Short mmCIF file of C-alpha atoms and ligand atoms in Angstrom, two decimals:
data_model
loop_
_atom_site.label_atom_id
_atom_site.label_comp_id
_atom_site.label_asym_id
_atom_site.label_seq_id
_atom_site.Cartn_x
_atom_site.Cartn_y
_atom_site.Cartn_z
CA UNK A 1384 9.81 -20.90 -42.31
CA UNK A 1385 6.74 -20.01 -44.11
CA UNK A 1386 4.76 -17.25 -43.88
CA UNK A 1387 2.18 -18.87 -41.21
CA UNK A 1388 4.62 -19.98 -39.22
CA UNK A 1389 6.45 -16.40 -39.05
CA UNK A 1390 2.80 -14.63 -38.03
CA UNK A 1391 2.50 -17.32 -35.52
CA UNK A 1392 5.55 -16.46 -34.06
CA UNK A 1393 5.01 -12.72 -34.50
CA UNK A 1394 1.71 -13.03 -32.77
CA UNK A 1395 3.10 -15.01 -30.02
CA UNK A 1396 6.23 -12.86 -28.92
CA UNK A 1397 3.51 -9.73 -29.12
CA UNK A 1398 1.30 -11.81 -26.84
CA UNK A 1399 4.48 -12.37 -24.28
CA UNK A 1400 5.38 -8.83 -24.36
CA UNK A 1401 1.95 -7.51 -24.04
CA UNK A 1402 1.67 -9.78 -20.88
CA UNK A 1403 4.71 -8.80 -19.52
CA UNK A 1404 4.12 -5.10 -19.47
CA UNK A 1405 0.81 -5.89 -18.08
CA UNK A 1406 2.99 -7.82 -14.95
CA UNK A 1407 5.34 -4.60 -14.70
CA UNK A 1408 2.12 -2.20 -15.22
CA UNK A 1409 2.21 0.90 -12.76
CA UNK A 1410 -0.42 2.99 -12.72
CA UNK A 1411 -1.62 3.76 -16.08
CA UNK A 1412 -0.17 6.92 -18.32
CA UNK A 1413 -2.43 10.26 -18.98
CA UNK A 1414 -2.28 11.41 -22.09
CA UNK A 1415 -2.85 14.86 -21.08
CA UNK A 1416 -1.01 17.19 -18.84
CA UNK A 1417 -3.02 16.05 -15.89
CA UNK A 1418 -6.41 14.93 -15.02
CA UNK A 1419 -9.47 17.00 -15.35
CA UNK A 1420 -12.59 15.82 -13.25
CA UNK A 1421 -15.30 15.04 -15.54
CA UNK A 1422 -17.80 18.04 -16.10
CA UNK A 1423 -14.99 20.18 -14.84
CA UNK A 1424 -13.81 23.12 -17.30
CA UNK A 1425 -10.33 23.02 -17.05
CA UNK A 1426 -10.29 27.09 -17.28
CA UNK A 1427 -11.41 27.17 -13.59
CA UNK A 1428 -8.41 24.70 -12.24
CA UNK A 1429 -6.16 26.46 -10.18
CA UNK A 1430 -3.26 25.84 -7.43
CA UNK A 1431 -6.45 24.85 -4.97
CA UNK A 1432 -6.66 21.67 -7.43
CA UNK A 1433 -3.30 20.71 -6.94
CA UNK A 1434 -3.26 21.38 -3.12
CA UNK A 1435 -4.17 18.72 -0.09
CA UNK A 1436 -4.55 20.28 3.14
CA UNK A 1437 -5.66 17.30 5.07
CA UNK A 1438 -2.51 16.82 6.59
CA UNK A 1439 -2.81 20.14 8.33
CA UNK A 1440 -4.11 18.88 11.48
CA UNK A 1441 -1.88 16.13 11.68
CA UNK A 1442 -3.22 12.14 12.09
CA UNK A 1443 -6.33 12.14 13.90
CA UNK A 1444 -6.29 9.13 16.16
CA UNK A 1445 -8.99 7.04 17.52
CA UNK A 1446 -9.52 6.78 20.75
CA UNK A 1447 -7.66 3.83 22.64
CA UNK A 1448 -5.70 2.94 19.43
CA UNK A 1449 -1.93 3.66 19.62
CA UNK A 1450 -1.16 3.67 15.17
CA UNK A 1451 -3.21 6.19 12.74
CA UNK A 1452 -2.75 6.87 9.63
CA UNK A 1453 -4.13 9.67 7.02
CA UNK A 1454 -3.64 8.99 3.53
CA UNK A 1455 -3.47 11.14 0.40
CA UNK A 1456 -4.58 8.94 -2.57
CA UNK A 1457 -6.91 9.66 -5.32
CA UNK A 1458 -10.26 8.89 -3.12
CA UNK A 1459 -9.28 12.25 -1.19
CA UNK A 1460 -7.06 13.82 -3.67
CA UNK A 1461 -7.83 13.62 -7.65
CA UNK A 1462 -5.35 15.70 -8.91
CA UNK A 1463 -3.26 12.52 -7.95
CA UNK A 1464 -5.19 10.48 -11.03
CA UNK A 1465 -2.87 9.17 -13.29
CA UNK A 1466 0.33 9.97 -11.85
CA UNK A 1467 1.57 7.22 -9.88
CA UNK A 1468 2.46 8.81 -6.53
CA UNK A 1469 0.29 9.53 -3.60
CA UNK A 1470 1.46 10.04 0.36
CA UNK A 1471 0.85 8.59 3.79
CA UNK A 1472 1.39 10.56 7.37
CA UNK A 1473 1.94 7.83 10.23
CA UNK A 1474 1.48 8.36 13.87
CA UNK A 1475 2.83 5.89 16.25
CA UNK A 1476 2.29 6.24 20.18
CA UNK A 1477 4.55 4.09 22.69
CA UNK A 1478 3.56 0.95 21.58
CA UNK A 1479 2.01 1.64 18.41
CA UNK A 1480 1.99 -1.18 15.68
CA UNK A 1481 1.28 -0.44 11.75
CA UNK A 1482 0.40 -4.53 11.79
CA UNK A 1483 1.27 -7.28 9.39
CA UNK A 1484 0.33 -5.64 5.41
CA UNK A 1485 0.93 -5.68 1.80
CA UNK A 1486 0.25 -2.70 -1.06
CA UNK A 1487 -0.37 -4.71 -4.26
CA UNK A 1488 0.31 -1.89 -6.29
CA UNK A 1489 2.59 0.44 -4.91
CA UNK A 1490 6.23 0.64 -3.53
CA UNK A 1491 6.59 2.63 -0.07
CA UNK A 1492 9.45 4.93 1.01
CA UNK A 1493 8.95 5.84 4.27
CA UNK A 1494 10.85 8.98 6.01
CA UNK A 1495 10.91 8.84 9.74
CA UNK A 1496 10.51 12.64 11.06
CA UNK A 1497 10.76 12.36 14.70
CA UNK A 1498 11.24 9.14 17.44
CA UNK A 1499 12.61 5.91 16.69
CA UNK A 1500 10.42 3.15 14.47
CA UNK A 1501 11.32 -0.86 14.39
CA UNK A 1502 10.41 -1.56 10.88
CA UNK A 1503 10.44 -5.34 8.72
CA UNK A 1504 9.57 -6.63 5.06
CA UNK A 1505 9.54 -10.63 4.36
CA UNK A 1506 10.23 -11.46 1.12
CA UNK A 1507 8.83 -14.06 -1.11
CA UNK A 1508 12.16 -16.59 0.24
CA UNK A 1509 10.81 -16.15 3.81
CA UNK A 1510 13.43 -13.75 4.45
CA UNK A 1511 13.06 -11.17 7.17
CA UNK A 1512 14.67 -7.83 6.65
CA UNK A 1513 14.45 -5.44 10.17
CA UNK A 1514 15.54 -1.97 11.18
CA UNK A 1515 15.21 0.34 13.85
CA UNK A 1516 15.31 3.67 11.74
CA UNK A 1517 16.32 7.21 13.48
CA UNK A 1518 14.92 10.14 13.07
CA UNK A 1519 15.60 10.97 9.66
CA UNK A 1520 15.86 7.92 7.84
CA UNK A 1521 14.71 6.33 4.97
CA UNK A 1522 13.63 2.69 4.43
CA UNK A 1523 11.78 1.49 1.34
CA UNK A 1524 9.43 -1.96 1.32
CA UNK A 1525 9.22 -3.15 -2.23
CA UNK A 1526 5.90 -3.42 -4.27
CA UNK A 1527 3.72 -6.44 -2.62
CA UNK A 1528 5.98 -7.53 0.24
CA UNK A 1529 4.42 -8.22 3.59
CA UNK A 1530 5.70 -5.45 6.00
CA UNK A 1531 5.23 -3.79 9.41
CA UNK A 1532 6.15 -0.79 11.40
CA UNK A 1533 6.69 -0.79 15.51
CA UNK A 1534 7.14 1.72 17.89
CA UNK A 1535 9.25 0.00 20.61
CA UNK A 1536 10.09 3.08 22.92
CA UNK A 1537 8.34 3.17 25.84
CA UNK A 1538 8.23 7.10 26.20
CA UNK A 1539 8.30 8.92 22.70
CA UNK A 1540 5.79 9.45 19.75
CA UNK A 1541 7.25 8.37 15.98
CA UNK A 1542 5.85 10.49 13.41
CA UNK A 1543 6.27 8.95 9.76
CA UNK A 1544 5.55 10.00 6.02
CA UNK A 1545 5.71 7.39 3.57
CA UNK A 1546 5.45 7.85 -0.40
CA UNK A 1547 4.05 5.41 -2.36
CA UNK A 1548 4.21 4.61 -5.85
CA UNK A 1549 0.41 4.43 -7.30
CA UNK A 1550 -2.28 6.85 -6.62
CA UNK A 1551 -4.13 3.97 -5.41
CA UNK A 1552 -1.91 1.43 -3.96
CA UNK A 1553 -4.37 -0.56 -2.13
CA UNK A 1554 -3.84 -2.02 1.33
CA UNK A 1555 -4.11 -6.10 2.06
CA UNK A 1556 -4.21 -5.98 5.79
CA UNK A 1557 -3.29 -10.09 6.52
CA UNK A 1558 -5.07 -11.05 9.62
CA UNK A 1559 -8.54 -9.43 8.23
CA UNK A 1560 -7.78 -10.38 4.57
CA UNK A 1561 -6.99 -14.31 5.89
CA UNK A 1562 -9.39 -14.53 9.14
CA UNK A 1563 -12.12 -11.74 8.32
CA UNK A 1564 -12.90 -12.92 4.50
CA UNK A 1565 -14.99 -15.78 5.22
CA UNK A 1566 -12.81 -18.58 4.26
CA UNK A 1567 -13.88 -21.67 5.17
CA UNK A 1568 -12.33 -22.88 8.88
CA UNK A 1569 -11.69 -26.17 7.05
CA UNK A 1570 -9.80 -24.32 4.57
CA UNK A 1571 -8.14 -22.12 7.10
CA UNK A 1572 -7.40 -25.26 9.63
CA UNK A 1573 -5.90 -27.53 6.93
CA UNK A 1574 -3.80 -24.70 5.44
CA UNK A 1575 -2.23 -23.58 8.77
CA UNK A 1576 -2.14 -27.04 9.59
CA UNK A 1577 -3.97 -26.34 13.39
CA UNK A 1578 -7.03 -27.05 14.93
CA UNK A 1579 -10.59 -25.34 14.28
CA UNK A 1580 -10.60 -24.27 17.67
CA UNK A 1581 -7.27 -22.07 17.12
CA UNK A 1582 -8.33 -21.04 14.20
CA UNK A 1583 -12.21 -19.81 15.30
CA UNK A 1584 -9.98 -17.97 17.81
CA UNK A 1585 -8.30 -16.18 15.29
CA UNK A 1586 -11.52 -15.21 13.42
CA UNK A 1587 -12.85 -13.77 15.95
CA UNK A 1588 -10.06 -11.76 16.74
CA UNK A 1589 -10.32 -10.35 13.39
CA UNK A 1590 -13.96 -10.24 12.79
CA UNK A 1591 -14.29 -7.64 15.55
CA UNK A 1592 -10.74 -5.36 14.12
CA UNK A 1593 -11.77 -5.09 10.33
CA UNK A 1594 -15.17 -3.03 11.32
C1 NAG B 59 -14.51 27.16 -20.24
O1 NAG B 59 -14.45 28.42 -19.63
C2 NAG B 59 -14.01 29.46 -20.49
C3 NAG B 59 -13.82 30.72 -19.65
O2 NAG B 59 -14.94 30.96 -18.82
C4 NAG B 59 -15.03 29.64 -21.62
O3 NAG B 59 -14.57 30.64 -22.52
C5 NAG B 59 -15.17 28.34 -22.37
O4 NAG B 59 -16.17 28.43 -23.35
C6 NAG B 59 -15.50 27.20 -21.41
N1 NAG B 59 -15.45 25.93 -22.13
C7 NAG B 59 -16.44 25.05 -22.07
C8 NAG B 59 -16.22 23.80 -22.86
O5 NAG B 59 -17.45 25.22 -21.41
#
């Protein structure tokens, strides 16, 4: 081999390796202790910096809606930036459905404090994997799989936390992201293989739920 042919190869395994961290990337590494705000002397950072109270008051839930949900990322929390966690509190009356959803960037553990939850994740062979967790348990839904949480009883309030594992894992709710986006309804009709009819249907079902 000459000594071409060895940078090319050089060059090429770099280029694989560098694209395959880039596929496994989490959220990207400080290089400082933690993150300081821009314009912010770091002298005048205290405990208040790394505190969030906003879970204080519990979820706040919107009228005639049976799921909320009140999230601790880095939009409401900085000190979070750059360290690859962040937290969700879940509230889930009689009924309540966390529908149909995927976090492109984050893994989700959730802990079920109180009631019981029907949870499922789908995985990229079709597979459904369902649980109805007690109070107490623990059920993770790997990075980017579809997933959903239920509350099936008919009496008792579920109450959930769920860490996730970005500061900003990002939320792709399906019905919106497919039938809110604007996709064609000749796209959308020949890829679900229905009619336009079922499918305008659809739309506006989820035209009116992502405002
Ligand atoms: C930050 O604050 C400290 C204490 O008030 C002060 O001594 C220092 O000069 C400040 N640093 C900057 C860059 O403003």
């Amino acid at each position: 081999m000459n000594q071409r042919s060895l940078i090319v190869v050089y060059l090429t395994a770099l280029m694989a390796a560098v694209s395959l961290s880039k596929l496994e990337a989490s959220d990207p590494d400080l290089v400082s202790d933690f993150f300081v705000p821009e314009g912010v002397n770091i002298s005048t950072i205290d405990g208040n910096y790394f505190t969030f109270t906003g879970f204080r008051s519990g979820v706040p839930m919107e009228s005639g809606k049976k799921f909320g949900i009140s999230k601790a990322t880095l939009a409401t929390f900085p000190a979070l930036t750059g360290l690859g966690v962040s937290y969700a509190l879940l509230s889930y009356l009689p009924g309540g459905l966390n529908a149909l959803h995927t976090h492109p960037r984050a893994s989700e553990i959730l802990y079920l404090i109180s009631g019981t939850l029907e949870v499922g994740v789908i995985d990229s062979t079709n597979k459904l994997y369902s649980q109805t967790l007690s109070a107490g348990d623990l059920f993770v839904f790997p990075k980017g799989l579809v997933h959903y949480q239920i509350n099936t009883d008919a009496k008792t309030t579920a109450l959930a936390i769920s860490g996730l594992s970005s500061a900003m894992p990002g939320v792709v709710s399906l019905g919106t992201n497919i039938f809110g986006s604007g996709i064609s309804e000749g796209v959308l009709s020949k890829s679900f293989d229905v009619s336009t009819d079922v499918i305008k249907t659809l739309e506006s079902a989820f035209a009116t739920k992502s405002k």
